[in-house]
Coordinates of C-alpha atoms in Angstrom, one line a residue:
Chain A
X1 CA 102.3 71.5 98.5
X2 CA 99.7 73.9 97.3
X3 CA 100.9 77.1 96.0
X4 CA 98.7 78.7 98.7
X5 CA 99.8 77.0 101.4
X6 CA 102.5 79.2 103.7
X7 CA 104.5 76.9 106.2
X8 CA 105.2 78.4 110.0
X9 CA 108.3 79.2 109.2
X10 CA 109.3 80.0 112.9
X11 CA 108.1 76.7 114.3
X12 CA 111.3 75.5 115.9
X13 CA 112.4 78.5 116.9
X14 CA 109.6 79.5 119.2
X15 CA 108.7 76.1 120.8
X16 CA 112.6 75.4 121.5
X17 CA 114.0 78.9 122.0
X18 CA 111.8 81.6 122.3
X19 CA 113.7 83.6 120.1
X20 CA 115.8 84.2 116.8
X21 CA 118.8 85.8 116.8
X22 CA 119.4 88.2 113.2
X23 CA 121.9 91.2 112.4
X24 CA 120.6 93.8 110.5
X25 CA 123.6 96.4 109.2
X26 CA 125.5 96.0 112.3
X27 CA 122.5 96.8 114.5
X28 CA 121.4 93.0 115.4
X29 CA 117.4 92.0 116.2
X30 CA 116.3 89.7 118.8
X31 CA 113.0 88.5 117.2
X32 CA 110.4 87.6 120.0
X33 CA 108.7 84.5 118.8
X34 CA 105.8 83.4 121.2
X35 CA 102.8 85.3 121.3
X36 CA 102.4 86.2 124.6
X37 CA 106.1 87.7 125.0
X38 CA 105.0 89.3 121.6
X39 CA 101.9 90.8 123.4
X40 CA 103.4 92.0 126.4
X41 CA 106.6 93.7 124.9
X42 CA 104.1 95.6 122.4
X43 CA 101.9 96.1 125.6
X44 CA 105.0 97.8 126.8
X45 CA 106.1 100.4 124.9
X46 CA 108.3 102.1 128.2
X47 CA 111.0 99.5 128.0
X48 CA 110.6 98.8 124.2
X49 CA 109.9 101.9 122.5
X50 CA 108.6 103.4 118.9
X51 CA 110.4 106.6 119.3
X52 CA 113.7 105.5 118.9
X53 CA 116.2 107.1 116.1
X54 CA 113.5 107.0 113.3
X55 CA 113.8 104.1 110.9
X56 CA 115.7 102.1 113.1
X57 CA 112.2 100.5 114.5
X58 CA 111.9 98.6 111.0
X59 CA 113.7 95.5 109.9
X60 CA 116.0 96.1 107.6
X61 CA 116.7 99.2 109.3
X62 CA 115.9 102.4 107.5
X63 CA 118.5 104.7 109.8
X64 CA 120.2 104.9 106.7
X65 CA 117.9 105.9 104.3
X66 CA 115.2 108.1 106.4
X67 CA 116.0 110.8 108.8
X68 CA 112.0 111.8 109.0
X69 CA 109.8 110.9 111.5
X70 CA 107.0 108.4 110.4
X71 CA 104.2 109.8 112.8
X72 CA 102.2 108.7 115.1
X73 CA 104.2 105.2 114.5
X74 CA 107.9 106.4 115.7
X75 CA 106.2 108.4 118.4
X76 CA 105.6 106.7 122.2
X77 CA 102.6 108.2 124.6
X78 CA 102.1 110.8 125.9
X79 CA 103.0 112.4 122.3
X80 CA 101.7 110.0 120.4
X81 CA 98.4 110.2 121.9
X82 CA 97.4 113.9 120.2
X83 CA 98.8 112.2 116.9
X84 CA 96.6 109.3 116.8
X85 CA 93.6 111.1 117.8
X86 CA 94.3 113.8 115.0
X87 CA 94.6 110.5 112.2
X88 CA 92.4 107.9 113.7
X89 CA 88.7 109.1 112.5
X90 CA 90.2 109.8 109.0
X91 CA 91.6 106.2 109.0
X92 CA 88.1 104.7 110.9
X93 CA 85.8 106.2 107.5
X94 CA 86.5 102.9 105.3
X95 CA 83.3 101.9 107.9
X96 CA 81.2 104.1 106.3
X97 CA 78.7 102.0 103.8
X98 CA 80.2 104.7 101.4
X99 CA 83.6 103.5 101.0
X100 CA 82.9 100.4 101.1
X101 CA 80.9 101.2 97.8
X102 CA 83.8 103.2 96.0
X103 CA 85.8 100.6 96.9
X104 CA 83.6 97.7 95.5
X105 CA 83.6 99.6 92.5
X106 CA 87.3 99.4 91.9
X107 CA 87.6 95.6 93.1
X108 CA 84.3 94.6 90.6
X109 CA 86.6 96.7 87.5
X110 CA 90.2 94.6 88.7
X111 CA 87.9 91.8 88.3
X112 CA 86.7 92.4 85.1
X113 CA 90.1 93.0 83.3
X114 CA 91.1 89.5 84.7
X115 CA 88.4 88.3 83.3
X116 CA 89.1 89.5 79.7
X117 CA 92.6 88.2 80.0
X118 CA 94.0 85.1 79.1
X119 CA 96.0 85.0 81.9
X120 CA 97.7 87.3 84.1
X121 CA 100.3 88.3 86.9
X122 CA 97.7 89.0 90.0
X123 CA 100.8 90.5 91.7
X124 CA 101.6 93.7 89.0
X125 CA 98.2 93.1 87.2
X126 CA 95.6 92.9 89.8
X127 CA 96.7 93.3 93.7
X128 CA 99.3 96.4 92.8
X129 CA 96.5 98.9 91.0
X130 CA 94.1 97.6 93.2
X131 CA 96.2 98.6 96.3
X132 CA 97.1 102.0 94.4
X133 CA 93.7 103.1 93.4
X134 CA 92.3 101.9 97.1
X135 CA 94.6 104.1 98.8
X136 CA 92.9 107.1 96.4
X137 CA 90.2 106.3 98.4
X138 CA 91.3 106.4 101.9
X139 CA 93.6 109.3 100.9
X140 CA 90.4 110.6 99.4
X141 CA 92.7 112.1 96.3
X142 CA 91.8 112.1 92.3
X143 CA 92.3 108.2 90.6
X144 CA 94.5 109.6 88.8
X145 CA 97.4 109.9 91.2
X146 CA 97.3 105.7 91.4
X147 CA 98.9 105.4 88.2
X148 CA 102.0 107.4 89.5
X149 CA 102.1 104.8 92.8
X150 CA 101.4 101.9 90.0
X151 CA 104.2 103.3 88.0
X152 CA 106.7 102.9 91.4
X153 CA 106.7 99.7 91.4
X154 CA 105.5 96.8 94.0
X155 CA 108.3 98.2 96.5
X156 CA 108.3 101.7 97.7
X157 CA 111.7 101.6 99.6
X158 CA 113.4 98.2 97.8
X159 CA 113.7 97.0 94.5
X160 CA 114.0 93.6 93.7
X161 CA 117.3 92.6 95.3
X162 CA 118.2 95.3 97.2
X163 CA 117.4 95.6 100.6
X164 CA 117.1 99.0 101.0
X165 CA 117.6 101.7 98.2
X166 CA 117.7 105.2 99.0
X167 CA 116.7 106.1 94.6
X168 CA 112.7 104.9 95.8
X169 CA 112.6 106.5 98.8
X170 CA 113.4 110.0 97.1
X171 CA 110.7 108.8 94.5
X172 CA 108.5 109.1 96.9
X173 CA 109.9 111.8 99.5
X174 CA 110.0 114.2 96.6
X175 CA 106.2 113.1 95.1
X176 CA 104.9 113.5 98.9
X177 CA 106.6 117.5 98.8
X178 CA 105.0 118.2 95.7
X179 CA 101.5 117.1 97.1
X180 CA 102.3 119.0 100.4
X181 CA 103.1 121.7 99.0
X182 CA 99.7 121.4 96.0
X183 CA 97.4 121.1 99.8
X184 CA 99.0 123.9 100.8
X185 CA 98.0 126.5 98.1
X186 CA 94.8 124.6 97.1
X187 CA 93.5 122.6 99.8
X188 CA 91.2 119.8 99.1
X189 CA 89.0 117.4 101.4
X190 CA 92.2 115.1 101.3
X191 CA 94.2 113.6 104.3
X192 CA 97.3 116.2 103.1
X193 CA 94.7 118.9 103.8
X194 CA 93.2 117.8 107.2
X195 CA 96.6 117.7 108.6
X196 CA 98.0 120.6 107.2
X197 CA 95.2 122.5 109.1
X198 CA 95.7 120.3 111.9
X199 CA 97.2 121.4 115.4
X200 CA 98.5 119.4 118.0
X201 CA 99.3 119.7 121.8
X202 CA 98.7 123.8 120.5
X203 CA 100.9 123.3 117.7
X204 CA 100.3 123.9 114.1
X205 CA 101.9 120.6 111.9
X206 CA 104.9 121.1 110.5
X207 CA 105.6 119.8 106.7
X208 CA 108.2 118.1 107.9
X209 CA 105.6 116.3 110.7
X210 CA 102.5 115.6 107.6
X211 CA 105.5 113.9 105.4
X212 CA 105.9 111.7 108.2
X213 CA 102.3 110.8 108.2
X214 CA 102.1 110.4 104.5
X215 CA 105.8 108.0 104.3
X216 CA 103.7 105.8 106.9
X217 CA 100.4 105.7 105.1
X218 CA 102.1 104.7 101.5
X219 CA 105.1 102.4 102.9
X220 CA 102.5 100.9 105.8
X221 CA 100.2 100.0 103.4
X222 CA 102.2 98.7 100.5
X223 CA 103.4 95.4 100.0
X224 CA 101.7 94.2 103.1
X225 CA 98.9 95.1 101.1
X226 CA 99.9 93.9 98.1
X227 CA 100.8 90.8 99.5
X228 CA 97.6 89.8 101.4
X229 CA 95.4 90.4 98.1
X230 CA 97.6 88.2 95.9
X231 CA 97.6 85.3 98.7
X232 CA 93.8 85.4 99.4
X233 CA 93.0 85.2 96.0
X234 CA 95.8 82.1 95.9
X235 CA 94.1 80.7 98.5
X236 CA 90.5 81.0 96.8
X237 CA 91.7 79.6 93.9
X238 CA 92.5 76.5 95.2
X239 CA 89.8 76.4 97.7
X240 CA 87.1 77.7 95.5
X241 CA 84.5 75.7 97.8
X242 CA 85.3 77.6 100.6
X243 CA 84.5 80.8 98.5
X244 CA 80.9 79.9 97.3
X245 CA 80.3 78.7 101.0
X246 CA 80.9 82.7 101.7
X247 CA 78.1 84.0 99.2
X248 CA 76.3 86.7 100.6
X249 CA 77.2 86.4 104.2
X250 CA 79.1 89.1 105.5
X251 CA 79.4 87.7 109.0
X252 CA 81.1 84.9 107.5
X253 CA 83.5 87.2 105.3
X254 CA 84.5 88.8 108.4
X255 CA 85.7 85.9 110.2
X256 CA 87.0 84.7 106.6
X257 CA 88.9 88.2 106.6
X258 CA 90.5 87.6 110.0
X259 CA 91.6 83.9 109.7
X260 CA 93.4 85.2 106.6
X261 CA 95.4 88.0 108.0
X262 CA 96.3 85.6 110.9
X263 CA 97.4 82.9 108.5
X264 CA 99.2 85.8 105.9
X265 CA 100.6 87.8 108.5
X266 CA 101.8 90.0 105.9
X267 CA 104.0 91.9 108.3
X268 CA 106.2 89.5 110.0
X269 CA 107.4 91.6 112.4
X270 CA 108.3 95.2 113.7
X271 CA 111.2 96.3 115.9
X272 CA 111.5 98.4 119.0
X273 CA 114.4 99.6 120.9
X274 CA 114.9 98.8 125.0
X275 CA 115.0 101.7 126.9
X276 CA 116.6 99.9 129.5
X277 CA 118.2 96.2 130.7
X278 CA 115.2 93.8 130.6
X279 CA 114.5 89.8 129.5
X280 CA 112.3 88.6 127.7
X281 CA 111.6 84.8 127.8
X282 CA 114.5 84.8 130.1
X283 CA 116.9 85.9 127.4
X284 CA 118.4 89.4 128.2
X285 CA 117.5 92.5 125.9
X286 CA 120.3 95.0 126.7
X287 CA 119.4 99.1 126.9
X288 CA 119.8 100.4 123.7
X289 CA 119.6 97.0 121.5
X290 CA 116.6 95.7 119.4
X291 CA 113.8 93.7 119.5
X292 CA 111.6 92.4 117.3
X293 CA 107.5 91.8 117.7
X294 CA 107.4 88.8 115.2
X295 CA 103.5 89.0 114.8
X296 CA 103.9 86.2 112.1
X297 CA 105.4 83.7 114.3
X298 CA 102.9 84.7 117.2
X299 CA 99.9 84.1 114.9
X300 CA 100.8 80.1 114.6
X301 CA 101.5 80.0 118.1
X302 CA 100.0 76.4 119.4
X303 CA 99.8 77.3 122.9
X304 CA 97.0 80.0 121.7
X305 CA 95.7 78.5 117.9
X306 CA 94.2 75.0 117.9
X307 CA 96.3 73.7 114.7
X308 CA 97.8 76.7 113.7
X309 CA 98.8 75.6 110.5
X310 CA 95.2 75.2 108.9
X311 CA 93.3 77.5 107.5
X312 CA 89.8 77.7 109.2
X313 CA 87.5 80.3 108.1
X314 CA 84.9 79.9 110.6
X315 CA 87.8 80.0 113.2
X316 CA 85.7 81.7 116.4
X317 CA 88.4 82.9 118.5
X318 CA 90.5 84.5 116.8
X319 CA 93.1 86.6 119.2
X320 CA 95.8 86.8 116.1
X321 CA 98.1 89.7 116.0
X322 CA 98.8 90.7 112.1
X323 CA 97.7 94.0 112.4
X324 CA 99.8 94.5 115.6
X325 CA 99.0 95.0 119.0
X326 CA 98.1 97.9 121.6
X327 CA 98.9 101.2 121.6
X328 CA 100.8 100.8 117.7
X329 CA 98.7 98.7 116.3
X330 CA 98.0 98.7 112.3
X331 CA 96.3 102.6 111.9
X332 CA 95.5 101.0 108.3
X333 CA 93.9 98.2 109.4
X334 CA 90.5 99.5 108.6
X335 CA 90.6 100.0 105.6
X336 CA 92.8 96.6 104.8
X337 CA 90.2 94.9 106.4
X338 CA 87.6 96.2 104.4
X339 CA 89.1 96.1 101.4
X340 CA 89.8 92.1 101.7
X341 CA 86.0 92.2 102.8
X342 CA 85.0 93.5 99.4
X343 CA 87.5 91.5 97.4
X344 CA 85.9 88.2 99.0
X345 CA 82.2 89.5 98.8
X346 CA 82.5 90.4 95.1
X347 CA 84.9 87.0 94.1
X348 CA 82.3 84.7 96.0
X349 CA 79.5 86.6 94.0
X350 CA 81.6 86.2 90.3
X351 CA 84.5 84.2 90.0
X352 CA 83.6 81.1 88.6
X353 CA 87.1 79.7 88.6
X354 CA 90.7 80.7 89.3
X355 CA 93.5 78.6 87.5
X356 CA 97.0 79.2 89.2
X357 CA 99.3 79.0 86.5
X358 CA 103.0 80.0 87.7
X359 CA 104.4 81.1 91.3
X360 CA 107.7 82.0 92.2
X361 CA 107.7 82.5 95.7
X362 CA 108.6 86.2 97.9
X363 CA 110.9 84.5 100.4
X364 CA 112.0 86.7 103.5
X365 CA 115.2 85.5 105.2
X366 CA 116.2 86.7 108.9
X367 CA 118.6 85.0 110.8
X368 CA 118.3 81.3 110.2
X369 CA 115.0 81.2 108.8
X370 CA 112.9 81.4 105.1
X371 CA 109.8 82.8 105.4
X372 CA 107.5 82.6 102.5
X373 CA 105.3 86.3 102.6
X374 CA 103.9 86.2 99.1
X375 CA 104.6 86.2 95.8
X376 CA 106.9 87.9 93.3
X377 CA 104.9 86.7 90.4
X378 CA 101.9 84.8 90.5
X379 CA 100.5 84.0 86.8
X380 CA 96.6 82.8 86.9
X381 CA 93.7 82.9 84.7
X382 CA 90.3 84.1 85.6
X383 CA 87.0 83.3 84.6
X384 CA 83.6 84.9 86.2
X385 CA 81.1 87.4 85.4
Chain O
X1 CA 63.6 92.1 123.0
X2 CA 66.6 93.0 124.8
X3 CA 67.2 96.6 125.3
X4 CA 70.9 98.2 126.2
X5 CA 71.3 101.4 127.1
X6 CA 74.9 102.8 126.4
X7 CA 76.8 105.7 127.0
X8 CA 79.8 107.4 125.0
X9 CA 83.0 108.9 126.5
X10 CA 81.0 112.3 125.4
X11 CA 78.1 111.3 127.6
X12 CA 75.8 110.8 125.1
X13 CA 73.0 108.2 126.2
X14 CA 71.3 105.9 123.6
X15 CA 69.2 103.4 124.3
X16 CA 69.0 100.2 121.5
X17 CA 66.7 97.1 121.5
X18 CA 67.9 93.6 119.4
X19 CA 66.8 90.3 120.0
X20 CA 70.3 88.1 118.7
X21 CA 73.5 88.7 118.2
X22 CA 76.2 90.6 120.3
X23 CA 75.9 93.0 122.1
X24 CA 78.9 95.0 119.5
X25 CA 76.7 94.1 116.7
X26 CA 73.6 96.0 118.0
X27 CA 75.8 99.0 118.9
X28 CA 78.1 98.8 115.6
X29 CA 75.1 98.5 113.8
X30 CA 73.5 101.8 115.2
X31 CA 76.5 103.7 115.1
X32 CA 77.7 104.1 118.8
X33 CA 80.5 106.0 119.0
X34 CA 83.8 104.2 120.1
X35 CA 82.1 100.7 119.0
X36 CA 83.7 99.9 116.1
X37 CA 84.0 95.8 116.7
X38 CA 86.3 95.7 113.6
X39 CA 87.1 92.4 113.8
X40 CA 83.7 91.5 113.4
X41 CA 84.2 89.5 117.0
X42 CA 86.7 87.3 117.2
X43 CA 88.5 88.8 120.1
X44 CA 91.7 89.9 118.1
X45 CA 90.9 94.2 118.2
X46 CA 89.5 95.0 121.7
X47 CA 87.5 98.1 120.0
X48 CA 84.3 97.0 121.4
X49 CA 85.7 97.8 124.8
X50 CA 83.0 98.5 127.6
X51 CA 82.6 99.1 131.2
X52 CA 79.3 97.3 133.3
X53 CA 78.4 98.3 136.4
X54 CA 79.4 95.8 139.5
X55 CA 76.2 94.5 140.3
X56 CA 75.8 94.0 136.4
X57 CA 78.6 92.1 136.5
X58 CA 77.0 89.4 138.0
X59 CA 74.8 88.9 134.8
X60 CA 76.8 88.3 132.1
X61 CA 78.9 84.8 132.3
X62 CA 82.1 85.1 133.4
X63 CA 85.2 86.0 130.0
X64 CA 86.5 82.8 128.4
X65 CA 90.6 83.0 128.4
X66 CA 90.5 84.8 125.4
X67 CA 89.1 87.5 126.5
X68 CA 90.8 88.0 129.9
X69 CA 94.1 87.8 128.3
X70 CA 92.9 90.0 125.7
X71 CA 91.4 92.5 128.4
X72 CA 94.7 91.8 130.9
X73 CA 97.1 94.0 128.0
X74 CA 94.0 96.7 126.9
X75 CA 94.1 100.3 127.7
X76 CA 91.9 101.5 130.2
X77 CA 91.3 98.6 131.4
X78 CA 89.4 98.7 134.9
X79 CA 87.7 95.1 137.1
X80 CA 84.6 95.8 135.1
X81 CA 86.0 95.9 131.7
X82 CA 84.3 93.7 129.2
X83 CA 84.8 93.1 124.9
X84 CA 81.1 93.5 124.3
X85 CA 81.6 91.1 121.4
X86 CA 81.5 88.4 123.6
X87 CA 78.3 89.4 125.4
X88 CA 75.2 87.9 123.8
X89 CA 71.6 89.5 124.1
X90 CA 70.4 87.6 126.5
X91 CA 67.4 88.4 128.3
X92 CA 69.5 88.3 131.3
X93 CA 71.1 91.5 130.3
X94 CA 67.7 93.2 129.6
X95 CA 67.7 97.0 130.9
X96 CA 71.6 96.9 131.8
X97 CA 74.0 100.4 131.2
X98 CA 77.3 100.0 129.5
X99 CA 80.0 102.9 129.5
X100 CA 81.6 103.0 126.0
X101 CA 85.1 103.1 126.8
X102 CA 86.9 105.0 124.4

């Protein structure tokens, strides 16, 4: 098997079930398998809410571990609609030609210290500062602050082993104060500042309401990050054809981009809590229990993908659902999606090779399934100019 | 040339001439606000999302599944809804008036 190959995982499940059964800390997860249950329970945020008890939405539950509202994502309509519009044309600038510069600059410099290594771990060498000093960017705050975020380590909320640990979270909870409380006496043309002097519905936010913001922009766009840089430059390496075919056309890279993500899905899924008794795929959801969206499992779904399992960058229709669907869908994905742009761009313009050297595999487990997501290590060696 | 004449939630008319392509990528590529076609047109992010008049409806071929199921689960969604990404310039379409709708 390649090492960039990543197998539906969910296969059985969804053509024979519908659904997988998990607990989660006493608080169990229906996982909803086929993509058009997926799509309509996301569609239907009345019956399977966001703005449950925060952090019970996300799998492992953070109930535990977070008593703060991650905003707009733990927030249903009609509040979350003042939310969104506050954050949404901060999150939509990554399609200014700008950004897109700034962050070619930083891909084209990750690029060149592979190249002057030997070898080296594209997971904590390559895809973790690039993530870090990308979100610099959308956060629009010094470089600098990148090498704290490096410094945290691949997981913001788990370390290696443990499914949830509470010692990170403060890590970051306490770096987020710090920075609120740095806007407040000298703001900046940051995100921490815009929303600091934000109002909504009449309201001026709260700390409490911008730290809820900021915990969804650095967990959001961590490992899922992270994870879709290291496997897309996996999959280049061993389809290094398939990357010179990609040269110079951005129309391609696109598609490219979005046949990735489908294939990646580098969030499997995301909870919600019923509201009230409902079914889906004729299997009851009791009020007050959990479901999950499980956008990986949706994204091989035959019924919707002609061969599912292969990787086709030209793929035309393209309906997949790795950034999420309808009104909570992936506030990040702007910016992810233009950072893999410029990843591909500038590796189809200088990578001359890619030798995959070591993987060990990042395997998720929920119920009675493996999932492979990424890679904890992934040892390669460069060469390009 | 084909020329499209849209208008913004704000009400703010342009009107835009292209001779290939979709009819996101002429608006993306000028900047219309609300066109954002960030999937680049695959029908996976419904942010190209526009309304045609009735009779307009007639000229444009009818969505492929895709996009009907896609439009069936989008917001604001009203009979004339169409993802402009799947609407080529044609010169069938010459002269025609889309409402941006978000």
């Amino acid at each position: 098997m390649l090492k960039s190959e990543f197998p539906d995982a969910f296969r059985q499940a969804r053509k024979q079930v519908g659904v997988e059964q998990m607990d989660d800390q006493n608080d169990p997860v229906q996982m909803v398998l086929r993509f058009q249950d997926v799509r309509k329970c996301a569609h239907n945020w009345k019956t399977f809410q966001s703005g449950a008890e925060p952090g019970r939405i996300v799998v492992p539950s953070e109930v535990a571990i977070r008593s703060i509202r991650q905003i707009p994502f733990e927030v249903d309509p009609p509040e979350h609609k003042d939310y969104r519009a506050l954050v949404e044309p901060w999150f939509k600038r990554p399609l200014d030609a700008k950004y897109t510069d700034k962050l070619r600059l930083l891909v084209d410099g990750a690029l060149d210290d592979a190249f002057s290594k030997s070898e080296l771990d594209v997971v904590t060498e390559f895809a973790l500062p690039l993530q870090s000093k990308a979100l610099t960017v959308l956060l629009n705050t010094p470089m600098k602050e990148a090498d704290t975020w490096i410094s945290w380590g691949t997981h913001v909320f788990r370390s290696e082993g443990e499914a949830l640990d509470s010692d990170k979270a403060n890590l970051l909870y306490d770096y987020l104060d710090d920075e609120i409380e740095r806007a407040l006496k000298d703001p900046a043309d940051d995100l921490y500042s815009l929303l600091l002097s934000a109002e909504v519905g009449g309201k001026k936010m709260t700390k409490e309401e911008v730290k809820g913001v900021m915990i969804l922009t650095f967990a959001g766009g961590r490992d899922t990050v992270i994870n879709a840089t290291t496997n897309t430059i996996a999959y280049f390496a061993e389809h290094l054809e398939a990357l010179r075919k990609l040269k110079r056309d951005e129309a391609a890279i696109k598609k490219a981009v979005e046949e990735l993500v489908r294939y990646f899905s580098p969030l499997t899924h995301m909870g919600r809590v019923a509201t009230e008794d409902a079914a889906v795929c004729e299997h009851a959801v009791k009020n007050d229990t959990r479901i999950s969206l499980c956008w990986a499992s949706a994204n091989r779904d035959e019924n919707v993908f002609e061969n599912p399992n292969d990787v086709r960058l030209d793929r035309q229709n393209n309906p997949h659902v790795a950034f999420g669907f309808g009104t909570h869908n992936c506030l990040g994905s702007t910016h992810a999606r233009q950072l893999l742009r410029t990843l591909i761009a500038a590796m189809a313009e200088r990578v001359d090779d890619i030798q995959l050297l070591n993987a060990n595999n990042n395997l998720e487990h929920w119920g009675g399934v493996t999932r492979k997501v990424g890679f904890h290590q992934l040892t390669a060696s460069f060469s390009g100019s | 040339m084909i020329s499209i004449r849209f208008v913004t939630q704000d009400g703010e008319k342009t009107e835009l001439t292209g001779d290939s392509g979709s009819v996101m990528e002429l608006a993306a590529q000028n900047g219309i606000a609300g066109i954002d076609g960030e999937c680049g047109g695959v029908c996976s992010c419904a942010t190209c999302h526009v309304y045609l008049s009735e009779e307009d409806m007639q000229k444009v071929d009818a969505p492929s599944d895709f996009e009907r199921d896609m439009l069936e689960l989008t917001e604001d969604v009203q009979p004339t809804s169409r993802l402009s990404c799947q609407l080529p310039l044609t010169q069938e379409i010459n002269g025609i008036t889309l409402k941006v709708a978000r």
